Amino acid sequence: MSVRHLVATACVAGALSAGCSPEVLPPPRAPARHLPAEIDVPADAPPPGSGRVILDANGERAQVVEALRDGDDDVVRPVCLSTPCVVDLPYGPHPLVFRSVTDESRQSETEIEVGPRMKVLRHNLGERSDGGALNTLGVSLLVLGTLAATTGGILWLAGASDRSASLEGPGRIVTGIGVGTMLLSLPLLIAGRPSERPGATTEWTLTGEPLPPGLCNPPRSVADRH
């Protein structure tokens, strides 16, 4: 096998591995349009310049934070300790992150435009997977194989140009081991490919219709923000 053939094989292996980016899975079904049963809407109006929002994670307990940009820094601001909850937010767009309180892999983002009319936002959580042990092992083998193939290729080329150095034989062996290790990493990277499933959101505005009588329990969390 020539140096060119081995280098080409290594490049193909590297390209295939680089192509194993996170797999984007289809989102879950959007939640039904109904109010959560375990919530109480305060009788007092929200502060001036703020709108009221009912947040629900489709029946799951989830923390809700707002992801903000402050200059060059990313700022995470708590909004709701556990859904369902009622929050008062300033008018305007609010990027929200829902995180399950029982499963760290279940989290996803959504956004709401807050105005003077009360809104309901129900979010079905997505999830993220880093691929676990298979991905970790595959990445480790890929790195080791790349280093071995690179080192072997250098020795091989040096031996081919200088026969007295006796490096061509060891260079071939090390290069072959490196390429084989890289190829071995591919099925592990494919089997342990990271994945990401976006969430699904149902949002609507309450247009003055009376709230169901079941909404009488204390709120899980109320955040007044000015």
PDB file of C-alpha atoms in Angstrom:
ATOM      1  CA  MET A   1       0.000   0.000   0.000  1.00  0.00           C
ATOM      2  CA  SER A   2       1.433   3.379  -1.007  1.00  0.00           C
ATOM      3  CA  VAL A   3       1.822   6.416   1.203  1.00  0.00           C
ATOM      4  CA  ARG A   4      -0.717   8.225  -0.952  1.00  0.00           C
ATOM      5  CA  HIS A   5      -3.249   5.413  -0.473  1.00  0.00           C
ATOM      6  CA  LEU A   6      -2.816   5.415   3.294  1.00  0.00           C
ATOM      7  CA  VAL A   7      -3.057   9.185   3.523  1.00  0.00           C
ATOM      8  CA  ALA A   8      -6.231   9.111   1.424  1.00  0.00           C
ATOM      9  CA  THR A   9      -7.708   6.438   3.685  1.00  0.00           C
ATOM     10  CA  ALA A  10      -6.883   8.527   6.742  1.00  0.00           C
ATOM     11  CA  CYS A  11      -8.502  11.587   5.170  1.00  0.00           C
ATOM     12  CA  VAL A  12     -11.669   9.628   4.365  1.00  0.00           C
ATOM     13  CA  ALA A  13     -11.826   8.310   7.923  1.00  0.00           C
ATOM     14  CA  GLY A  14     -11.363  11.789   9.310  1.00  0.00           C
ATOM     15  CA  ALA A  15     -14.029  13.216   7.015  1.00  0.00           C
ATOM     16  CA  LEU A  16     -16.529  10.526   7.996  1.00  0.00           C
ATOM     17  CA  SER A  17     -15.832  11.111  11.664  1.00  0.00           C
ATOM     18  CA  ALA A  18     -16.160  14.859  11.296  1.00  0.00           C
ATOM     19  CA  GLY A  19     -19.517  14.231   9.634  1.00  0.00           C
ATOM     20  CA  CYS A  20     -20.845  12.605  12.798  1.00  0.00           C
ATOM     21  CA  SER A  21     -22.210  15.878  14.096  1.00  0.00           C
ATOM     22  CA  PRO A  22     -25.191  15.806  16.484  1.00  0.00           C
ATOM     23  CA  GLU A  23     -28.224  14.202  14.895  1.00  0.00           C
ATOM     24  CA  VAL A  24     -31.267  16.470  14.951  1.00  0.00           C
ATOM     25  CA  LEU A  25     -34.334  14.387  15.795  1.00  0.00           C
ATOM     26  CA  PRO A  26     -37.928  15.443  15.051  1.00  0.00           C
ATOM     27  CA  PRO A  27     -39.630  17.414  17.841  1.00  0.00           C
ATOM     28  CA  PRO A  28     -42.317  15.857  20.030  1.00  0.00           C
ATOM     29  CA  ARG A  29     -45.974  16.629  19.507  1.00  0.00           C
ATOM     30  CA  ALA A  30     -46.998  20.136  20.527  1.00  0.00           C
ATOM     31  CA  PRO A  31     -48.966  20.264  23.803  1.00  0.00           C
ATOM     32  CA  ALA A  32     -52.733  20.517  23.767  1.00  0.00           C
ATOM     33  CA  ARG A  33     -54.264  23.928  24.242  1.00  0.00           C
ATOM     34  CA  HIS A  34     -55.604  23.769  27.786  1.00  0.00           C
ATOM     35  CA  LEU A  35     -54.700  25.417  31.071  1.00  0.00           C
ATOM     36  CA  PRO A  36     -52.770  23.503  33.752  1.00  0.00           C
ATOM     37  CA  ALA A  37     -54.921  22.440  36.694  1.00  0.00           C
ATOM     38  CA  GLU A  38     -52.456  23.196  39.517  1.00  0.00           C
ATOM     39  CA  ILE A  39     -52.087  26.935  39.219  1.00  0.00           C
ATOM     40  CA  ASP A  40     -53.627  30.095  40.623  1.00  0.00           C
ATOM     41  CA  VAL A  41     -53.601  33.391  38.783  1.00  0.00           C
ATOM     42  CA  PRO A  42     -53.107  36.358  41.155  1.00  0.00           C
ATOM     43  CA  ALA A  43     -56.006  38.777  41.341  1.00  0.00           C
ATOM     44  CA  ASP A  44     -53.782  41.855  41.225  1.00  0.00           C
ATOM     45  CA  ALA A  45     -52.598  43.240  37.904  1.00  0.00           C
ATOM     46  CA  PRO A  46     -48.970  42.834  36.785  1.00  0.00           C
ATOM     47  CA  PRO A  47     -46.596  45.799  37.284  1.00  0.00           C
ATOM     48  CA  PRO A  48     -46.705  48.582  34.681  1.00  0.00           C
ATOM     49  CA  GLY A  49     -44.866  47.602  31.516  1.00  0.00           C
ATOM     50  CA  SER A  50     -45.134  43.889  32.324  1.00  0.00           C
ATOM     51  CA  GLY A  51     -47.362  41.137  31.025  1.00  0.00           C
ATOM     52  CA  ARG A  52     -48.539  37.988  32.772  1.00  0.00           C
ATOM     53  CA  VAL A  53     -47.674  34.535  31.450  1.00  0.00           C
ATOM     54  CA  ILE A  54     -48.691  31.052  32.566  1.00  0.00           C
ATOM     55  CA  LEU A  55     -45.828  28.611  31.954  1.00  0.00           C
ATOM     56  CA  ASP A  56     -46.299  24.858  31.802  1.00  0.00           C
ATOM     57  CA  ALA A  57     -44.045  21.991  30.687  1.00  0.00           C
ATOM     58  CA  ASN A  58     -46.879  19.787  29.463  1.00  0.00           C
ATOM     59  CA  GLY A  59     -47.456  18.388  32.942  1.00  0.00           C
ATOM     60  CA  GLU A  60     -43.773  17.884  33.816  1.00  0.00           C
ATOM     61  CA  ARG A  61     -41.854  19.664  36.544  1.00  0.00           C
ATOM     62  CA  ALA A  62     -39.301  21.927  34.911  1.00  0.00           C
ATOM     63  CA  GLN A  63     -37.224  24.945  35.811  1.00  0.00           C
ATOM     64  CA  VAL A  64     -37.437  27.901  33.445  1.00  0.00           C
ATOM     65  CA  VAL A  65     -34.618  30.391  32.950  1.00  0.00           C
ATOM     66  CA  GLU A  66     -34.137  33.276  30.553  1.00  0.00           C
ATOM     67  CA  ALA A  67     -30.976  33.333  28.442  1.00  0.00           C
ATOM     68  CA  LEU A  68     -29.799  36.925  28.048  1.00  0.00           C
ATOM     69  CA  ARG A  69     -26.847  38.617  26.408  1.00  0.00           C
ATOM     70  CA  ASP A  70     -25.086  41.292  28.483  1.00  0.00           C
ATOM     71  CA  GLY A  71     -22.315  42.716  26.307  1.00  0.00           C
ATOM     72  CA  ASP A  72     -19.905  39.853  25.695  1.00  0.00           C
ATOM     73  CA  ASP A  73     -21.318  37.733  28.515  1.00  0.00           C
ATOM     74  CA  ASP A  74     -24.180  35.249  28.553  1.00  0.00           C
ATOM     75  CA  VAL A  75     -26.481  35.752  31.539  1.00  0.00           C
ATOM     76  CA  VAL A  76     -28.980  33.175  32.805  1.00  0.00           C
ATOM     77  CA  ARG A  77     -31.812  34.604  34.892  1.00  0.00           C
ATOM     78  CA  PRO A  78     -34.235  32.357  36.827  1.00  0.00           C
ATOM     79  CA  VAL A  79     -37.862  32.789  35.814  1.00  0.00           C
ATOM     80  CA  CYS A  80     -39.720  29.837  37.345  1.00  0.00           C
ATOM     81  CA  LEU A  81     -38.533  27.324  39.956  1.00  0.00           C
ATOM     82  CA  SER A  82     -40.974  24.595  38.954  1.00  0.00           C
ATOM     83  CA  THR A  83     -43.740  24.490  36.376  1.00  0.00           C
ATOM     84  CA  PRO A  84     -46.608  25.155  36.227  1.00  0.00           C
ATOM     85  CA  CYS A  85     -46.212  28.748  37.360  1.00  0.00           C
ATOM     86  CA  VAL A  86     -47.368  32.307  36.765  1.00  0.00           C
ATOM     87  CA  VAL A  87     -44.753  34.964  35.972  1.00  0.00           C
ATOM     88  CA  ASP A  88     -44.823  38.669  35.193  1.00  0.00           C
ATOM     89  CA  LEU A  89     -42.315  39.633  32.495  1.00  0.00           C
ATOM     90  CA  PRO A  90     -41.486  42.994  30.890  1.00  0.00           C
ATOM     91  CA  TYR A  91     -43.001  43.627  27.480  1.00  0.00           C
ATOM     92  CA  GLY A  92     -40.927  42.293  24.605  1.00  0.00           C
ATOM     93  CA  PRO A  93     -39.270  39.052  23.502  1.00  0.00           C
ATOM     94  CA  HIS A  94     -37.976  36.582  26.081  1.00  0.00           C
ATOM     95  CA  PRO A  95     -35.836  33.554  25.103  1.00  0.00           C
ATOM     96  CA  LEU A  96     -36.664  30.828  27.628  1.00  0.00           C
ATOM     97  CA  VAL A  97     -34.968  27.543  28.474  1.00  0.00           C
ATOM     98  CA  PHE A  98     -37.023  24.734  30.041  1.00  0.00           C
ATOM     99  CA  ARG A  99     -35.035  22.184  32.082  1.00  0.00           C
ATOM    100  CA  SER A 100     -36.514  19.061  33.635  1.00  0.00           C
ATOM    101  CA  VAL A 101     -35.978  18.857  37.401  1.00  0.00           C
ATOM    102  CA  THR A 102     -35.642  15.052  37.225  1.00  0.00           C
ATOM    103  CA  ASP A 103     -33.678  14.414  34.005  1.00  0.00           C
ATOM    104  CA  GLU A 104     -30.766  16.684  33.031  1.00  0.00           C
ATOM    105  CA  SER A 105     -30.838  15.480  29.419  1.00  0.00           C
ATOM    106  CA  ARG A 106     -34.360  16.855  28.931  1.00  0.00           C
ATOM    107  CA  GLN A 107     -34.150  20.546  28.110  1.00  0.00           C
ATOM    108  CA  SER A 108     -35.011  22.795  25.203  1.00  0.00           C
ATOM    109  CA  GLU A 109     -35.522  26.420  24.215  1.00  0.00           C
ATOM    110  CA  THR A 110     -38.448  28.514  23.128  1.00  0.00           C
ATOM    111  CA  GLU A 111     -39.316  32.219  22.942  1.00  0.00           C
ATOM    112  CA  ILE A 112     -42.327  34.287  23.880  1.00  0.00           C
ATOM    113  CA  GLU A 113     -43.325  37.833  22.987  1.00  0.00           C
ATOM    114  CA  VAL A 114     -44.870  39.397  26.091  1.00  0.00           C
ATOM    115  CA  GLY A 115     -47.483  42.115  25.758  1.00  0.00           C
ATOM    116  CA  PRO A 116     -50.334  43.618  27.768  1.00  0.00           C
ATOM    117  CA  ARG A 117     -52.619  40.608  27.293  1.00  0.00           C
ATOM    118  CA  MET A 118     -52.175  37.510  29.399  1.00  0.00           C
ATOM    119  CA  LYS A 119     -50.634  34.523  27.616  1.00  0.00           C
ATOM    120  CA  VAL A 120     -50.285  30.799  28.168  1.00  0.00           C
ATOM    121  CA  LEU A 121     -47.166  28.959  27.018  1.00  0.00           C
ATOM    122  CA  ARG A 122     -47.073  25.161  27.220  1.00  0.00           C
ATOM    123  CA  HIS A 123     -43.803  23.520  26.223  1.00  0.00           C
ATOM    124  CA  ASN A 124     -43.113  19.854  25.522  1.00  0.00           C
ATOM    125  CA  LEU A 125     -39.470  19.309  26.499  1.00  0.00           C
ATOM    126  CA  GLY A 126     -36.871  18.194  24.001  1.00  0.00           C
ATOM    127  CA  GLU A 127     -33.720  16.316  24.943  1.00  0.00           C
ATOM    128  CA  ARG A 128     -29.988  16.161  24.301  1.00  0.00           C
ATOM    129  CA  SER A 129     -27.627  13.191  24.348  1.00  0.00           C
ATOM    130  CA  ASP A 130     -23.828  13.422  24.254  1.00  0.00           C
ATOM    131  CA  GLY A 131     -23.441   9.845  23.003  1.00  0.00           C
ATOM    132  CA  GLY A 132     -22.173   8.468  26.298  1.00  0.00           C
ATOM    133  CA  ALA A 133     -19.279   6.023  26.624  1.00  0.00           C
ATOM    134  CA  LEU A 134     -19.368   4.921  22.968  1.00  0.00           C
ATOM    135  CA  ASN A 135     -18.777   8.458  21.750  1.00  0.00           C
ATOM    136  CA  THR A 136     -16.013   9.040  24.299  1.00  0.00           C
ATOM    137  CA  LEU A 137     -14.228   5.835  23.285  1.00  0.00           C
ATOM    138  CA  GLY A 138     -14.656   6.593  19.587  1.00  0.00           C
ATOM    139  CA  VAL A 139     -13.218  10.095  19.935  1.00  0.00           C
ATOM    140  CA  SER A 140     -10.274   8.746  21.953  1.00  0.00           C
ATOM    141  CA  LEU A 141      -9.479   6.119  19.321  1.00  0.00           C
ATOM    142  CA  LEU A 142      -9.787   8.693  16.542  1.00  0.00           C
ATOM    143  CA  VAL A 143      -7.327  11.040  18.258  1.00  0.00           C
ATOM    144  CA  LEU A 144      -4.840   8.251  18.992  1.00  0.00           C
ATOM    145  CA  GLY A 145      -5.161   6.878  15.463  1.00  0.00           C
ATOM    146  CA  THR A 146      -4.623  10.301  13.929  1.00  0.00           C
ATOM    147  CA  LEU A 147      -1.486  10.850  16.001  1.00  0.00           C
ATOM    148  CA  ALA A 148      -0.134   7.403  15.122  1.00  0.00           C
ATOM    149  CA  ALA A 149      -0.899   7.781  11.407  1.00  0.00           C
ATOM    150  CA  THR A 150       0.721  11.221  11.315  1.00  0.00           C
ATOM    151  CA  THR A 151       3.828  10.036  13.163  1.00  0.00           C
ATOM    152  CA  GLY A 152       4.088   6.911  11.042  1.00  0.00           C
ATOM    153  CA  GLY A 153       3.695   8.883   7.847  1.00  0.00           C
ATOM    154  CA  ILE A 154       6.525  11.205   8.842  1.00  0.00           C
ATOM    155  CA  LEU A 155       8.801   8.249   9.651  1.00  0.00           C
ATOM    156  CA  TRP A 156       7.814   6.492   6.426  1.00  0.00           C
ATOM    157  CA  LEU A 157       8.592   9.507   4.275  1.00  0.00           C
ATOM    158  CA  ALA A 158      11.862  10.094   6.109  1.00  0.00           C
ATOM    159  CA  GLY A 159      12.879   6.464   5.573  1.00  0.00           C
ATOM    160  CA  ALA A 160      11.918   6.563   1.909  1.00  0.00           C
ATOM    161  CA  SER A 161      14.149   9.588   1.311  1.00  0.00           C
ATOM    162  CA  ASP A 162      17.060   8.281   3.399  1.00  0.00           C
ATOM    163  CA  ARG A 163      17.543   4.519   3.158  1.00  0.00           C
ATOM    164  CA  SER A 164      20.328   4.568   5.732  1.00  0.00           C
ATOM    165  CA  ALA A 165      17.919   5.774   8.439  1.00  0.00           C
ATOM    166  CA  SER A 166      15.987   2.431   8.496  1.00  0.00           C
ATOM    167  CA  LEU A 167      12.749   4.272   9.243  1.00  0.00           C
ATOM    168  CA  GLU A 168      10.600   3.188   6.315  1.00  0.00           C
ATOM    169  CA  GLY A 169       9.609  -0.182   7.795  1.00  0.00           C
ATOM    170  CA  PRO A 170       8.640   1.098  11.250  1.00  0.00           C
ATOM    171  CA  GLY A 171       6.921   4.055   9.610  1.00  0.00           C
ATOM    172  CA  ARG A 172       4.712   1.733   7.551  1.00  0.00           C
ATOM    173  CA  ILE A 173       3.788  -0.283  10.624  1.00  0.00           C
ATOM    174  CA  VAL A 174       2.929   2.753  12.752  1.00  0.00           C
ATOM    175  CA  THR A 175       0.971   4.321   9.893  1.00  0.00           C
ATOM    176  CA  GLY A 176      -1.010   1.122   9.366  1.00  0.00           C
ATOM    177  CA  ILE A 177      -1.812   0.879  13.066  1.00  0.00           C
ATOM    178  CA  GLY A 178      -2.911   4.504  13.112  1.00  0.00           C
ATOM    179  CA  VAL A 179      -5.190   4.165  10.090  1.00  0.00           C
ATOM    180  CA  GLY A 180      -6.646   0.941  11.483  1.00  0.00           C
ATOM    181  CA  THR A 181      -7.370   2.634  14.795  1.00  0.00           C
ATOM    182  CA  MET A 182      -9.068   5.523  13.015  1.00  0.00           C
ATOM    183  CA  LEU A 183     -11.240   3.136  11.025  1.00  0.00           C
ATOM    184  CA  LEU A 184     -12.067   1.244  14.223  1.00  0.00           C
ATOM    185  CA  SER A 185     -13.331   4.478  15.764  1.00  0.00           C
ATOM    186  CA  LEU A 186     -15.937   5.023  13.032  1.00  0.00           C
ATOM    187  CA  PRO A 187     -18.573   2.458  14.135  1.00  0.00           C
ATOM    188  CA  LEU A 188     -18.200   3.662  17.719  1.00  0.00           C
ATOM    189  CA  LEU A 189     -18.703   7.283  16.677  1.00  0.00           C
ATOM    190  CA  ILE A 190     -21.723   6.356  14.582  1.00  0.00           C
ATOM    191  CA  ALA A 191     -23.288   4.202  17.325  1.00  0.00           C
ATOM    192  CA  GLY A 192     -22.572   6.882  19.938  1.00  0.00           C
ATOM    193  CA  ARG A 193     -23.507   9.833  17.788  1.00  0.00           C
ATOM    194  CA  PRO A 194     -24.799  12.766  19.875  1.00  0.00           C
ATOM    195  CA  SER A 195     -28.399  13.719  19.262  1.00  0.00           C
ATOM    196  CA  GLU A 196     -30.611  16.699  19.889  1.00  0.00           C
ATOM    197  CA  ARG A 197     -34.401  16.844  19.870  1.00  0.00           C
ATOM    198  CA  PRO A 198     -35.955  20.332  19.935  1.00  0.00           C
ATOM    199  CA  GLY A 199     -38.985  20.992  22.074  1.00  0.00           C
ATOM    200  CA  ALA A 200     -42.472  21.886  20.870  1.00  0.00           C
ATOM    201  CA  THR A 201     -44.509  24.846  22.083  1.00  0.00           C
ATOM    202  CA  THR A 202     -48.166  25.786  22.123  1.00  0.00           C
ATOM    203  CA  GLU A 203     -48.861  29.440  22.928  1.00  0.00           C
ATOM    204  CA  TRP A 204     -52.037  31.469  22.984  1.00  0.00           C
ATOM    205  CA  THR A 205     -53.496  34.679  24.375  1.00  0.00           C
ATOM    206  CA  LEU A 206     -56.302  34.666  26.926  1.00  0.00           C
ATOM    207  CA  THR A 207     -58.911  36.975  25.475  1.00  0.00           C
ATOM    208  CA  GLY A 208     -61.043  37.614  28.523  1.00  0.00           C
ATOM    209  CA  GLU A 209     -62.660  34.199  28.811  1.00  0.00           C
ATOM    210  CA  PRO A 210     -63.211  33.113  32.451  1.00  0.00           C
ATOM    211  CA  LEU A 211     -60.569  30.862  33.968  1.00  0.00           C
ATOM    212  CA  PRO A 212     -61.634  27.318  34.893  1.00  0.00           C
ATOM    213  CA  PRO A 213     -62.757  26.957  38.525  1.00  0.00           C
ATOM    214  CA  GLY A 214     -60.068  24.313  39.138  1.00  0.00           C
ATOM    215  CA  LEU A 215     -57.344  26.955  39.136  1.00  0.00           C
ATOM    216  CA  CYS A 216     -57.415  27.501  42.863  1.00  0.00           C
ATOM    217  CA  ASN A 217     -54.207  25.988  44.235  1.00  0.00           C
ATOM    218  CA  PRO A 218     -51.269  28.175  45.339  1.00  0.00           C
ATOM    219  CA  PRO A 219     -48.840  28.944  42.516  1.00  0.00           C
ATOM    220  CA  ARG A 220     -45.634  26.959  42.280  1.00  0.00           C
ATOM    221  CA  SER A 221     -43.585  30.058  41.593  1.00  0.00           C
ATOM    222  CA  VAL A 222     -44.309  33.684  40.887  1.00  0.00           C
ATOM    223  CA  ALA A 223     -41.555  35.978  39.625  1.00  0.00           C
ATOM    224  CA  ASP A 224     -42.254  39.704  39.494  1.00  0.00           C
ATOM    225  CA  ARG A 225     -39.738  41.401  37.255  1.00  0.00           C
ATOM    226  CA  HIS A 226     -39.515  45.110  36.491  1.00  0.00           C
TER     227      HIS A 226
END
